[in-house]
mmCIF file with all atom_site columns, C-alpha atoms in Angstrom:
data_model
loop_
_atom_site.group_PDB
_atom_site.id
_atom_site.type_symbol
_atom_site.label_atom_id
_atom_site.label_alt_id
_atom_site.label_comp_id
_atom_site.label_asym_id
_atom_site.label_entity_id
_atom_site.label_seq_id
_atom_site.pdbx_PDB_ins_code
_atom_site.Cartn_x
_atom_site.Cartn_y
_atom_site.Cartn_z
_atom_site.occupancy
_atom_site.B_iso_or_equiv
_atom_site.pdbx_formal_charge
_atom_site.auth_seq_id
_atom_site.auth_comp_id
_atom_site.auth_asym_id
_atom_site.auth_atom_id
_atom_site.pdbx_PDB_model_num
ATOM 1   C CA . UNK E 1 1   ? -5.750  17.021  -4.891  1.00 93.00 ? 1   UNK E CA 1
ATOM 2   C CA . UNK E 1 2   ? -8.618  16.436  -6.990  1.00 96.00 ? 2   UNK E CA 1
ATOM 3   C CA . UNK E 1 3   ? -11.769 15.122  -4.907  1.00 97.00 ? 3   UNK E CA 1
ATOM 4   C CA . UNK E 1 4   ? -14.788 12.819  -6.881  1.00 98.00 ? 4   UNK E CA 1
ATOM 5   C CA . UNK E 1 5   ? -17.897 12.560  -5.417  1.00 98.00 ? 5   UNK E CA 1
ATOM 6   C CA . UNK E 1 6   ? -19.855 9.195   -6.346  1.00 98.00 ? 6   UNK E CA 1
ATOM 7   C CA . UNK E 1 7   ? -23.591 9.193   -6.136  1.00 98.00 ? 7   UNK E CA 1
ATOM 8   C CA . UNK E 1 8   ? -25.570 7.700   -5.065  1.00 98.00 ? 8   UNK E CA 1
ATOM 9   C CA . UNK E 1 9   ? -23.845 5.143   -2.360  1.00 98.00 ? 9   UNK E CA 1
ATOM 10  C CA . UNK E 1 10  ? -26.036 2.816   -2.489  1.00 97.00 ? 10  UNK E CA 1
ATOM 11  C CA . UNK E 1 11  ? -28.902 1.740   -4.926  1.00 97.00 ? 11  UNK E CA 1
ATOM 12  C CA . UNK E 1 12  ? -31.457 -1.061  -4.868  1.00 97.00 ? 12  UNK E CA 1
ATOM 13  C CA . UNK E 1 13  ? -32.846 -2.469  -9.100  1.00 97.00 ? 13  UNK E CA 1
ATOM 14  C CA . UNK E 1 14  ? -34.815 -5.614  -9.588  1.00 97.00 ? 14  UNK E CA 1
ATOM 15  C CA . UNK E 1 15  ? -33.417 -7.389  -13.017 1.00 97.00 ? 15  UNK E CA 1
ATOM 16  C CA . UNK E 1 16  ? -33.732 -5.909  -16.049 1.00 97.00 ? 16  UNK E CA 1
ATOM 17  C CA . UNK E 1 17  ? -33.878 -2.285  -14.766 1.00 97.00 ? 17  UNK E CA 1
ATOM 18  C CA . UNK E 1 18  ? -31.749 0.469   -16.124 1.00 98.00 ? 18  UNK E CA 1
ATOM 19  C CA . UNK E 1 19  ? -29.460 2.326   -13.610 1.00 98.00 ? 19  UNK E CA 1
ATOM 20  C CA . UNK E 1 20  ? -27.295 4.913   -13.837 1.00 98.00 ? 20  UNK E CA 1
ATOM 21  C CA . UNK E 1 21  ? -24.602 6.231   -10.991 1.00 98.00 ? 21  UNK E CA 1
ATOM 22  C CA . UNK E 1 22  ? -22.113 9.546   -11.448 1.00 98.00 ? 22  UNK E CA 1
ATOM 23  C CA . UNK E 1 23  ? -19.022 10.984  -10.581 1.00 98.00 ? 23  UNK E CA 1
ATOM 24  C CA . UNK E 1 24  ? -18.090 14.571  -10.028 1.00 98.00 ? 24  UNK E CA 1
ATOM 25  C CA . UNK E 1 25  ? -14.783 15.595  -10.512 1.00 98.00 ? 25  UNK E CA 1
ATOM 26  C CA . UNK E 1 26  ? -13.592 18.793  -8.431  1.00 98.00 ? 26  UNK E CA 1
ATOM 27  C CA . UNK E 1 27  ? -12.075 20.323  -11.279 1.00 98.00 ? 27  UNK E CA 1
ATOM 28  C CA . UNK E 1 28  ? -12.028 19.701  -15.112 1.00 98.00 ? 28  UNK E CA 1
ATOM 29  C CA . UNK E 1 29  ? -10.225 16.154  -15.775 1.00 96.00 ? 29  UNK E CA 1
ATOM 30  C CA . UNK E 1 30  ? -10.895 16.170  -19.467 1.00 94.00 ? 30  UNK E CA 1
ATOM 31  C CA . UNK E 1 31  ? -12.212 12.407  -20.077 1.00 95.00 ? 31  UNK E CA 1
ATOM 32  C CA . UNK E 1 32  ? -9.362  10.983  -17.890 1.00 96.00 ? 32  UNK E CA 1
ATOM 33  C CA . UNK E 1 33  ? -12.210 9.117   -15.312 1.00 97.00 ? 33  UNK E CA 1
ATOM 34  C CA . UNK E 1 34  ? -12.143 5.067   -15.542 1.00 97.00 ? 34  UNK E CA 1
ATOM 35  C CA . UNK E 1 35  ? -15.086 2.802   -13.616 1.00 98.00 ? 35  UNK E CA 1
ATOM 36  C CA . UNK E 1 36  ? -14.503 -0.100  -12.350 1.00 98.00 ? 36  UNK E CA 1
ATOM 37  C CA . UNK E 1 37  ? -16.809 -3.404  -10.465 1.00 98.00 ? 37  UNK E CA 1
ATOM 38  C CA . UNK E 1 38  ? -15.340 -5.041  -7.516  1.00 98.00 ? 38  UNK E CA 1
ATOM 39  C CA . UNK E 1 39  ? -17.778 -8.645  -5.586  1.00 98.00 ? 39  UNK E CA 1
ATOM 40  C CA . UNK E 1 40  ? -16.860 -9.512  -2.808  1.00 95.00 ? 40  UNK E CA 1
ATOM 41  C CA . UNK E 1 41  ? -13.562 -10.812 -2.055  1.00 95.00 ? 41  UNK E CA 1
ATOM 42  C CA . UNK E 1 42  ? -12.653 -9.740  -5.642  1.00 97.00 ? 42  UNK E CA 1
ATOM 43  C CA . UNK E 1 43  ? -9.937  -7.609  -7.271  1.00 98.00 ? 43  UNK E CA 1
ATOM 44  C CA . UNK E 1 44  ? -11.547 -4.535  -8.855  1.00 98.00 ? 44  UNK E CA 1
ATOM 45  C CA . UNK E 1 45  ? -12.092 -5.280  -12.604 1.00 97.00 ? 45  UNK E CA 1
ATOM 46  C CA . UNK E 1 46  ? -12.034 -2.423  -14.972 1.00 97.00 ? 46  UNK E CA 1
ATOM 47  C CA . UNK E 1 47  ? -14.949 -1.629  -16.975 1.00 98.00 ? 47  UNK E CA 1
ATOM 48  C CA . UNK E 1 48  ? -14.835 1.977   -18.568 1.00 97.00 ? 48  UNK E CA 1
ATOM 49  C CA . UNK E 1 49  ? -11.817 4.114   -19.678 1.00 97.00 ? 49  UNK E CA 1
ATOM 50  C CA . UNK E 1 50  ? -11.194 7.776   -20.249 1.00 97.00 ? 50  UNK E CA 1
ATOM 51  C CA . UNK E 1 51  ? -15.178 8.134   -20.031 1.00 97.00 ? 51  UNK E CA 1
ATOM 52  C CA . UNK E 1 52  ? -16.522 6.344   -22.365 1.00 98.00 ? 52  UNK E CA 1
ATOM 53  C CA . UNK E 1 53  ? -14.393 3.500   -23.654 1.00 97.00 ? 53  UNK E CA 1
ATOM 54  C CA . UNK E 1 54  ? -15.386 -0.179  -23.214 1.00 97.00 ? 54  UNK E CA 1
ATOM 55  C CA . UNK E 1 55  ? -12.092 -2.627  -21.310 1.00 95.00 ? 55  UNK E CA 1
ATOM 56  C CA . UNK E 1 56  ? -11.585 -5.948  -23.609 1.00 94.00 ? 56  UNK E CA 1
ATOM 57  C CA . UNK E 1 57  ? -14.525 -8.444  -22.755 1.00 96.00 ? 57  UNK E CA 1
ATOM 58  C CA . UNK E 1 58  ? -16.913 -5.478  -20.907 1.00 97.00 ? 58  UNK E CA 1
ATOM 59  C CA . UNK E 1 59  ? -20.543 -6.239  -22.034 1.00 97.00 ? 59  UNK E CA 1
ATOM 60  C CA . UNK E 1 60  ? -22.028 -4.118  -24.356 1.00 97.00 ? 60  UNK E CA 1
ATOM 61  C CA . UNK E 1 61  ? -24.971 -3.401  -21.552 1.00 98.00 ? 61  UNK E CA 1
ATOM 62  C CA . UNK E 1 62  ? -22.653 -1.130  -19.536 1.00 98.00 ? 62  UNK E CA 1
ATOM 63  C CA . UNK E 1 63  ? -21.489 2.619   -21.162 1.00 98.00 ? 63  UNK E CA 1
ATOM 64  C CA . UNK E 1 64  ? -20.091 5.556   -19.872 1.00 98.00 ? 64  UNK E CA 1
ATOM 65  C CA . UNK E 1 65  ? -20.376 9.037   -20.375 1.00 98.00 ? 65  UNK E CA 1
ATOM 66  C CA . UNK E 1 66  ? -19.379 12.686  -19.632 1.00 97.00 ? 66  UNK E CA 1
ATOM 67  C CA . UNK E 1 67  ? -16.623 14.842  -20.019 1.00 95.00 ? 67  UNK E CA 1
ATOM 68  C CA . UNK E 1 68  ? -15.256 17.972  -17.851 1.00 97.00 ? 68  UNK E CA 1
ATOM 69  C CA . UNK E 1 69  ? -15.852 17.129  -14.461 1.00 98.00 ? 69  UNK E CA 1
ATOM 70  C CA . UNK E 1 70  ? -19.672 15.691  -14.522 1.00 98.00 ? 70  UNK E CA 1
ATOM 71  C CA . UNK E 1 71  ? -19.227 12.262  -15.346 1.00 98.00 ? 71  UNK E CA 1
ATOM 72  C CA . UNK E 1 72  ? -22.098 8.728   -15.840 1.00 98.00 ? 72  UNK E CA 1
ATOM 73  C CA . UNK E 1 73  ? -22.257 5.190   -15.622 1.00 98.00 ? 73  UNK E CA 1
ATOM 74  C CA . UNK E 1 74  ? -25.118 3.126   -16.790 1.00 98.00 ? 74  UNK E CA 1
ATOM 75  C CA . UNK E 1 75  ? -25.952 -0.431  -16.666 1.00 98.00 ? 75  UNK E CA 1
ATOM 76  C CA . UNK E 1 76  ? -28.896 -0.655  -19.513 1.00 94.00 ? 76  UNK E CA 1
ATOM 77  C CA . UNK E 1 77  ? -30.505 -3.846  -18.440 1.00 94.00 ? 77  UNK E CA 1
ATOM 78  C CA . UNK E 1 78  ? -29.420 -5.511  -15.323 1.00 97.00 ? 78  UNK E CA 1
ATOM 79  C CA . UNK E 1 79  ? -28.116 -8.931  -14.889 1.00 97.00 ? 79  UNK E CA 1
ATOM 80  C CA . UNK E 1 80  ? -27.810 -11.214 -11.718 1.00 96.00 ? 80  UNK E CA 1
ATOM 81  C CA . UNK E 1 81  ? -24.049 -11.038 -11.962 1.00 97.00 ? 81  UNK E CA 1
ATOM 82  C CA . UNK E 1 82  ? -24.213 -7.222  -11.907 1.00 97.00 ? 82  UNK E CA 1
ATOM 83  C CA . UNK E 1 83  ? -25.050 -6.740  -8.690  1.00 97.00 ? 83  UNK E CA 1
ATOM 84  C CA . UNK E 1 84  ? -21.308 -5.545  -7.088  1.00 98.00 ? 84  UNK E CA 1
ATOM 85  C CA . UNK E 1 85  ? -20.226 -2.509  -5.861  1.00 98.00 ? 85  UNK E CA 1
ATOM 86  C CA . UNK E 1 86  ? -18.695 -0.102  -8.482  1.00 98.00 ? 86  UNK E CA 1
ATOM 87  C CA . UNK E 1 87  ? -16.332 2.658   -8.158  1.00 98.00 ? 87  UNK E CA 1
ATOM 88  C CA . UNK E 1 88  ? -14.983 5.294   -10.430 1.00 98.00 ? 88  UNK E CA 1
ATOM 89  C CA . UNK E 1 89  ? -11.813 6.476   -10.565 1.00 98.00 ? 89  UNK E CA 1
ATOM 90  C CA . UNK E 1 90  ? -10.095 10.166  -11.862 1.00 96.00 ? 90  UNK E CA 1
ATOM 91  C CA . UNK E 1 91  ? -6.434  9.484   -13.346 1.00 95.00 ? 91  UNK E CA 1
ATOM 92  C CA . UNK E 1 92  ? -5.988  13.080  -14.578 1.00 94.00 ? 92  UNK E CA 1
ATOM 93  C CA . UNK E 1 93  ? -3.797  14.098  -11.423 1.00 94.00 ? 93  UNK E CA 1
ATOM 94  C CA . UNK E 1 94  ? -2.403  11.326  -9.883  1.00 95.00 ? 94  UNK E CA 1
ATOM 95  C CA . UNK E 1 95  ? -5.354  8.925   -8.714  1.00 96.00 ? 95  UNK E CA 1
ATOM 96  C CA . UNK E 1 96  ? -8.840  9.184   -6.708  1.00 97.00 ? 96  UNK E CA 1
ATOM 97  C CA . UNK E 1 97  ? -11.448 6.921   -6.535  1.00 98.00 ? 97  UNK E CA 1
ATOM 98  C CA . UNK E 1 98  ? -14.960 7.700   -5.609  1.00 98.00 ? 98  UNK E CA 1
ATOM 99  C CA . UNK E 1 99  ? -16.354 6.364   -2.098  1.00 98.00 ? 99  UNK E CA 1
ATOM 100 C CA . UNK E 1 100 ? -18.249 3.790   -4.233  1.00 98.00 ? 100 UNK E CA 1
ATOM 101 C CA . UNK E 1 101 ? -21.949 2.626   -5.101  1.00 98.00 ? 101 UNK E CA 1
ATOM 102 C CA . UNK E 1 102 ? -23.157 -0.601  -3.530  1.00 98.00 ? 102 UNK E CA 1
ATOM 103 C CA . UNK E 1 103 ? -25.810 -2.015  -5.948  1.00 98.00 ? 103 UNK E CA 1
ATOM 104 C CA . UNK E 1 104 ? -27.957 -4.272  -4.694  1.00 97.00 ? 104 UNK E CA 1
ATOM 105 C CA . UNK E 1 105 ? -31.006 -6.633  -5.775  1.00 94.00 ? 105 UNK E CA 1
ATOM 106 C CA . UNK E 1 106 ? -34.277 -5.013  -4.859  1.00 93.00 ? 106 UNK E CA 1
ATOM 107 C CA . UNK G 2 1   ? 0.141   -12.496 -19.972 1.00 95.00 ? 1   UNK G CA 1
ATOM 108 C CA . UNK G 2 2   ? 0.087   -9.655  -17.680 1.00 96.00 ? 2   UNK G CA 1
ATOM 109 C CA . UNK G 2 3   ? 0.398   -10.509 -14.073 1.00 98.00 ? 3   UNK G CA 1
ATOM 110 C CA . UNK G 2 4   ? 1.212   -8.916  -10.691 1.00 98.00 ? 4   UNK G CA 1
ATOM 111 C CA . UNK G 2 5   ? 1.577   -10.362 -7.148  1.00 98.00 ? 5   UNK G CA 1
ATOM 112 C CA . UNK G 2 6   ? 2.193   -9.091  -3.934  1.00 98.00 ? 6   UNK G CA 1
ATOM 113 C CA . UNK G 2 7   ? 3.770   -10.178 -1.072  1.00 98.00 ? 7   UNK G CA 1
ATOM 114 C CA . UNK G 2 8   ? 4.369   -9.154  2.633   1.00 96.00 ? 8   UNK G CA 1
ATOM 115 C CA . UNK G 2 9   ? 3.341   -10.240 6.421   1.00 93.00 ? 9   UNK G CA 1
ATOM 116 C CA . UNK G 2 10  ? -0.111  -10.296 6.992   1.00 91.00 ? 10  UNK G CA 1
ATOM 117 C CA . UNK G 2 11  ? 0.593   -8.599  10.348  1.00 96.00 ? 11  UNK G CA 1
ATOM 118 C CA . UNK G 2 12  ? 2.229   -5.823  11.486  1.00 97.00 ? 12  UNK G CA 1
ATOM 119 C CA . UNK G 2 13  ? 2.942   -4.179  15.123  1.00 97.00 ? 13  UNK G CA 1
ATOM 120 C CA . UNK G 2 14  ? 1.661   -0.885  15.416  1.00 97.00 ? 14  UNK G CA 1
ATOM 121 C CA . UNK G 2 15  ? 4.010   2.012   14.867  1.00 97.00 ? 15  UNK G CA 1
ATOM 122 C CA . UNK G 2 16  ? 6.674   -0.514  12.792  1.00 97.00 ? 16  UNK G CA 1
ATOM 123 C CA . UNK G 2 17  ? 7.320   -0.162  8.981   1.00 97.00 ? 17  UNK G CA 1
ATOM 124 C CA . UNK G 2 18  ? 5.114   -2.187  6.512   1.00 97.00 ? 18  UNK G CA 1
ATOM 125 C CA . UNK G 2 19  ? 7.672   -3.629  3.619   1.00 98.00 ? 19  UNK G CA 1
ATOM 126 C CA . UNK G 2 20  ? 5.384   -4.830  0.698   1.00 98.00 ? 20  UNK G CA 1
ATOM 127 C CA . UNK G 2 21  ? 6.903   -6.215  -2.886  1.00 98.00 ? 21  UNK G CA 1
ATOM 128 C CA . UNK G 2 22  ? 4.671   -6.490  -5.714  1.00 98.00 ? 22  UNK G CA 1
ATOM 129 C CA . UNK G 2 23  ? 6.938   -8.616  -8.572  1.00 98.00 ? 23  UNK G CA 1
ATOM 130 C CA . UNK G 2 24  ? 5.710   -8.436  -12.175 1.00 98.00 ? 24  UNK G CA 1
ATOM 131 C CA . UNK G 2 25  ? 5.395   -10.572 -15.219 1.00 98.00 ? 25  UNK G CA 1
ATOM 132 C CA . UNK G 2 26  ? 4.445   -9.759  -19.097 1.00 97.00 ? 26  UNK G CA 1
ATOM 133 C CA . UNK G 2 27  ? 5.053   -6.374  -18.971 1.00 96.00 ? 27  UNK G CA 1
ATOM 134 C CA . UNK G 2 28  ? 8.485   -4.012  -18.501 1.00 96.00 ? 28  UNK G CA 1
ATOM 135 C CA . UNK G 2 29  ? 8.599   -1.948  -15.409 1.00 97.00 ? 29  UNK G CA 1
ATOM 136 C CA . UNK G 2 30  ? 10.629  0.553   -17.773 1.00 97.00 ? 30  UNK G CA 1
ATOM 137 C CA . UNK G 2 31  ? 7.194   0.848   -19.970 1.00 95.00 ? 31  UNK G CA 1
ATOM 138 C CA . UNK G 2 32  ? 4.627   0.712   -17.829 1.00 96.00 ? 32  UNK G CA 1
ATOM 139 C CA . UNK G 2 33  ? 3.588   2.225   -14.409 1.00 97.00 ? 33  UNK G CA 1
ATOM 140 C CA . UNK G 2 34  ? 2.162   0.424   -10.870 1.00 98.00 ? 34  UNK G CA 1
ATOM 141 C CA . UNK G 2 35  ? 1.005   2.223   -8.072  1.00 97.00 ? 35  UNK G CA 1
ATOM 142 C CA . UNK G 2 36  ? -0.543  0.760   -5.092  1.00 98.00 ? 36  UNK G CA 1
ATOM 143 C CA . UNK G 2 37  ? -4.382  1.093   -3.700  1.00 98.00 ? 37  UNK G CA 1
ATOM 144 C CA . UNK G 2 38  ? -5.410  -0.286  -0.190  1.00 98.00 ? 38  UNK G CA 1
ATOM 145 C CA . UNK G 2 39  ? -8.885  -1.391  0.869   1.00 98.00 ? 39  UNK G CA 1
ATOM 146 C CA . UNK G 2 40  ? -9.899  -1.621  4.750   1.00 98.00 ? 40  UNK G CA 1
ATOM 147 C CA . UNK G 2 41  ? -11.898 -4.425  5.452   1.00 97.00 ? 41  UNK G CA 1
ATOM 148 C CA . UNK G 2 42  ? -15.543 -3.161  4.666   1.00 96.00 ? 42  UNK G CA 1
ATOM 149 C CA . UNK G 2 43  ? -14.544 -0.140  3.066   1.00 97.00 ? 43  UNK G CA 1
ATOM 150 C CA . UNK G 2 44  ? -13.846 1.333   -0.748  1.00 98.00 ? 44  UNK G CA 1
ATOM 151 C CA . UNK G 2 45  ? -10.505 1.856   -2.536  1.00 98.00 ? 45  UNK G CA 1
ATOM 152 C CA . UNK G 2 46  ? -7.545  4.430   -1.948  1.00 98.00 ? 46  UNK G CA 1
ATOM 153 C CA . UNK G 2 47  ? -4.992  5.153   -3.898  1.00 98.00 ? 47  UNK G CA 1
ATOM 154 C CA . UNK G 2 48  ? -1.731  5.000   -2.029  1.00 97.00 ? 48  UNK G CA 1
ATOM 155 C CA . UNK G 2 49  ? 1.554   5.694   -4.528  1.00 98.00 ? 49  UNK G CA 1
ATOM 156 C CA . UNK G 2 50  ? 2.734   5.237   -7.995  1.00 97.00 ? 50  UNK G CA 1
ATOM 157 C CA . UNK G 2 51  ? 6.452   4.880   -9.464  1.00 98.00 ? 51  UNK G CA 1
ATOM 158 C CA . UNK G 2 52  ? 6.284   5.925   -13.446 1.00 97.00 ? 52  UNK G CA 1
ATOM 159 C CA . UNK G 2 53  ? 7.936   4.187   -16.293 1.00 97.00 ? 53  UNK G CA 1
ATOM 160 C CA . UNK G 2 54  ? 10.712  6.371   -15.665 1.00 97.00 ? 54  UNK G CA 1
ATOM 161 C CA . UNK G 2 55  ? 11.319  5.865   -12.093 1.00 97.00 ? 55  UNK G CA 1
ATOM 162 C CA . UNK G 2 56  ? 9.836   9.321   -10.768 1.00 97.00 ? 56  UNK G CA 1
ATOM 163 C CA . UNK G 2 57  ? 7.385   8.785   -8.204  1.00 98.00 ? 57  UNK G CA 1
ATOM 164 C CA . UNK G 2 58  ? 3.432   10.109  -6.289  1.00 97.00 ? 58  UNK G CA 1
ATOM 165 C CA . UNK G 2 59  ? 2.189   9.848   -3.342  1.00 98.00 ? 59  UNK G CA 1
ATOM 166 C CA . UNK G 2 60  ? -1.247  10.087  -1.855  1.00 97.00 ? 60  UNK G CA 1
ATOM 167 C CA . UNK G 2 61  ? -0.578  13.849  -0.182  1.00 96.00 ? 61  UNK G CA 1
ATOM 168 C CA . UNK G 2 62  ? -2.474  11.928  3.094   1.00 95.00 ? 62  UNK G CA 1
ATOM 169 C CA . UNK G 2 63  ? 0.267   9.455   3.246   1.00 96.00 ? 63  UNK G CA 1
ATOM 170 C CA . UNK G 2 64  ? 3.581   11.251  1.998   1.00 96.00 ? 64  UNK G CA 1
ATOM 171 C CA . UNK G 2 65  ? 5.126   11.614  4.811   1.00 96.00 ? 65  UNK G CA 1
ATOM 172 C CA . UNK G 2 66  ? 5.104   7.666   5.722   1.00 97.00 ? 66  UNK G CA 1
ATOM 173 C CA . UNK G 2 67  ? 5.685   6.652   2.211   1.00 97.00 ? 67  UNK G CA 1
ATOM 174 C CA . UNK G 2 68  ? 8.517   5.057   0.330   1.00 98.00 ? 68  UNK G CA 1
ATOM 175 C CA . UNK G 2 69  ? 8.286   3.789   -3.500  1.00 98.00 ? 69  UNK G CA 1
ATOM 176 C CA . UNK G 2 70  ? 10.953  1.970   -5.217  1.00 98.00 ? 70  UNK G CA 1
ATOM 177 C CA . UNK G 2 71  ? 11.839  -0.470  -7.921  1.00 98.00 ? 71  UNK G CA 1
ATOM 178 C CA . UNK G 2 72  ? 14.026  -3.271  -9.136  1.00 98.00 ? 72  UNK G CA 1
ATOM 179 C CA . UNK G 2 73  ? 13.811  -3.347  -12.558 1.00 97.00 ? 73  UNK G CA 1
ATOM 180 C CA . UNK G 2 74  ? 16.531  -5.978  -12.543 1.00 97.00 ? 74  UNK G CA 1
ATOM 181 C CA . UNK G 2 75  ? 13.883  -8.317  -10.645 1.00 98.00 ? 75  UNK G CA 1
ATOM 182 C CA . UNK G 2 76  ? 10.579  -6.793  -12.244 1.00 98.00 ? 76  UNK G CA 1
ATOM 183 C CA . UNK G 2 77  ? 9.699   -5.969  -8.766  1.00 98.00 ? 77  UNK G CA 1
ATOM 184 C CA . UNK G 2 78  ? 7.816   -3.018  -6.843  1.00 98.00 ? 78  UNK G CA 1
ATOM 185 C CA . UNK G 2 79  ? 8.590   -2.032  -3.103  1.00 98.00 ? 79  UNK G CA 1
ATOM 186 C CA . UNK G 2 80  ? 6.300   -0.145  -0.921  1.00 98.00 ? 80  UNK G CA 1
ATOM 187 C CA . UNK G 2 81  ? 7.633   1.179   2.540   1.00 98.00 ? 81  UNK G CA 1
ATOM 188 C CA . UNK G 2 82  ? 4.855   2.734   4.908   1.00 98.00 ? 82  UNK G CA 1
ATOM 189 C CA . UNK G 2 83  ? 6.354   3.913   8.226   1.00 97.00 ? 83  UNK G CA 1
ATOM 190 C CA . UNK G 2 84  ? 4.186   4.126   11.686  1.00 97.00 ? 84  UNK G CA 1
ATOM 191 C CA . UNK G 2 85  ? 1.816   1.836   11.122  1.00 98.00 ? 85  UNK G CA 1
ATOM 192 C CA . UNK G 2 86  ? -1.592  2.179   12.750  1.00 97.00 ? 86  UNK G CA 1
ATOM 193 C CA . UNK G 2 87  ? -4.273  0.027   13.140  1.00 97.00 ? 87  UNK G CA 1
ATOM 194 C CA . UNK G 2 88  ? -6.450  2.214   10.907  1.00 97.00 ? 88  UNK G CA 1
ATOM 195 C CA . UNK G 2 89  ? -3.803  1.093   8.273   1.00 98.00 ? 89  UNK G CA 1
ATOM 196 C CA . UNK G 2 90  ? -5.292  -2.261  8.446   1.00 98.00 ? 90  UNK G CA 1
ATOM 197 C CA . UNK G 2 91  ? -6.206  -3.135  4.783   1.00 98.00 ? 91  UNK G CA 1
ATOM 198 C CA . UNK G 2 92  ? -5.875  -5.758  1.664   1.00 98.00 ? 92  UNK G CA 1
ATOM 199 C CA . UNK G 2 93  ? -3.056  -3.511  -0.120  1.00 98.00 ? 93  UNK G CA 1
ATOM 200 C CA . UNK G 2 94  ? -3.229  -3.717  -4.097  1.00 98.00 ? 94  UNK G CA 1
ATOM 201 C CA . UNK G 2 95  ? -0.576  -2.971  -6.790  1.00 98.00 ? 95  UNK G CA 1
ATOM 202 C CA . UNK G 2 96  ? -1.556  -2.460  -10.029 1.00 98.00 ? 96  UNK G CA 1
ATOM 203 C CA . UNK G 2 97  ? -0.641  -1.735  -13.623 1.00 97.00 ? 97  UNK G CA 1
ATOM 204 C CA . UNK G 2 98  ? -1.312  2.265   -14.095 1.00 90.00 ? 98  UNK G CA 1
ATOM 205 C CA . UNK G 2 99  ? -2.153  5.015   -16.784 1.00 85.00 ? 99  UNK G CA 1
ATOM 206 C CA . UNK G 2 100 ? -4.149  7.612   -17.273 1.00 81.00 ? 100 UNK G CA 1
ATOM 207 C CA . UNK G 2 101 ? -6.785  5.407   -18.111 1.00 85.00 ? 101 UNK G CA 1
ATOM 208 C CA . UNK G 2 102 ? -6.952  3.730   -14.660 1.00 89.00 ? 102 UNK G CA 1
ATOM 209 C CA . UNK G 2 103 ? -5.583  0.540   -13.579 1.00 95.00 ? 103 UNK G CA 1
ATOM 210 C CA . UNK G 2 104 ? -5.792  -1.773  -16.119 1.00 94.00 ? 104 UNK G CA 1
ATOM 211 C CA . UNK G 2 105 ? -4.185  -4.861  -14.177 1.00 97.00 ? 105 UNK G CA 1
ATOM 212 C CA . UNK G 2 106 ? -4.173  -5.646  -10.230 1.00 98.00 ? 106 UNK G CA 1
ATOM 213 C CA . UNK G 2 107 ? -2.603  -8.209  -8.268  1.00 98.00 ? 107 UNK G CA 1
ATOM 214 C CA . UNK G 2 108 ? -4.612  -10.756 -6.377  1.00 98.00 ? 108 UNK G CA 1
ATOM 215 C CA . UNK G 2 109 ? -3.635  -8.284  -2.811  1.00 98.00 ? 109 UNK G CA 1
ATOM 216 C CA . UNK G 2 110 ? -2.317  -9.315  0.538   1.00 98.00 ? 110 UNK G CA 1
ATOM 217 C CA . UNK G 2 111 ? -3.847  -8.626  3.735   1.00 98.00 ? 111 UNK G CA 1
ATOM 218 C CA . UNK G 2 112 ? -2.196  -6.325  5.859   1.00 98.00 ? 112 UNK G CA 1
ATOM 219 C CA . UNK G 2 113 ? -3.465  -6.320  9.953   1.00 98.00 ? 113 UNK G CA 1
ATOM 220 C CA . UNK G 2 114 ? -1.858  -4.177  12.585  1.00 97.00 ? 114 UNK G CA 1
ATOM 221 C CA . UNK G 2 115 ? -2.043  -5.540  15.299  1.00 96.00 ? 115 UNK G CA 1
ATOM 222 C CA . UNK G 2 116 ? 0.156   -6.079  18.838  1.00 93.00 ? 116 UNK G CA 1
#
């Protein structure tokens, strides 16, 4: 099975910073690697698709990047609602989600 | 528009079989894929099982052995089976609409306790 390994877990940004977190795949999973934000008591919502690709109604202040197995998420100027916890997630063999970054106000 | 719900008892004796239905709306379960993901209270997201467009089915290797996926396309509906339940199996248990780019639709969950 293919293991990811999310980085960091958690992370602490005052508004209007620019963070990034990453995923590394255990093997090559092309650009098959989706992110997603879950608040509590929330369903996950999808964010990014195969690497790089913006879901309907994602903000233009979050992108994705990477290819292979090294992987990137950024968040280029923080809002209030952005704090969450985000995961990312491989679908290139079957499914695996990253342990998750909690991103909190600093 | 795309929707999924799940349903099942929110508890569950320890070593008895979990019987979960997720029942879906919008889309064809001939088309698309759902697999399920669980969440333990406090802690991030696994990915349990999927059942493909064309009825072949994955398991999380972890799991296999207690797993059972199904359908009933007839009823737009999804069945997960887990056998020997433990409490560490305690969790808010997800379905979702699935493709290689992720899941792009989830269900609202139902909480799933084990418990005597």
């Amino acid at each position: 099975a293919i293991q990811v390994t999310q980085s960091p877990t958690s992370l602490s940004a005052s508004l209007g910073d620019r963070v990034t977190l990453t995923c590394r795949a255990s093997q090559d999973i092309n650009n098959k690697m989706a992110w997603y934000q879950q608040k509590p008591g929330e369903v996950p919502q999808l964010l990014i698709y195969y690497a790089s690709t913006l879901q309907s109604g994602t903000p233009s202040r979050f992108s994705g990047s990477g290819a292979g197995t090294d992987f990137s998420f950024t968040i280029s100027h923080l809002q209030s609602e952005d704090f969450a916890t985000y995961y990312c997630l491989q679908g290139y063999d079957l499914y695996t989600f990253g342990a998750g970054t909690k991103l909190e106000l600093k | 528009q795309v929707q999924l719900t799940e349903s099942g008892p929110g508890l569950v004796q320890p070593s008895r079989t979990l019987s979960l239905t997720c029942t879906v709306s919008g889309f064809s379960l001939t088309s698309y894929n759902v697999g399920w993901v669980r969440q333990p209270p406090g802690k991030g997201l696994e990915w349990i099982a999927a059942i493909w467009s064309g009825g072949t089915t994955d398991y999380n290797s972890a799991l296999k052995s207690r797993l059972s996926i199904s359908r009933d396309t007839s009823k737009s509906q999804v069945l997960l089976k887990m056998n020997s339940l433990q409490t560490e199996d305690t969790a808010m248990y997800f379905c979702a609409r699935s493709g290689t780019e992720g899941m792009d639709h989830w269900g609202q969950g139902v909480m799933v306790t084990v418990s005597s």
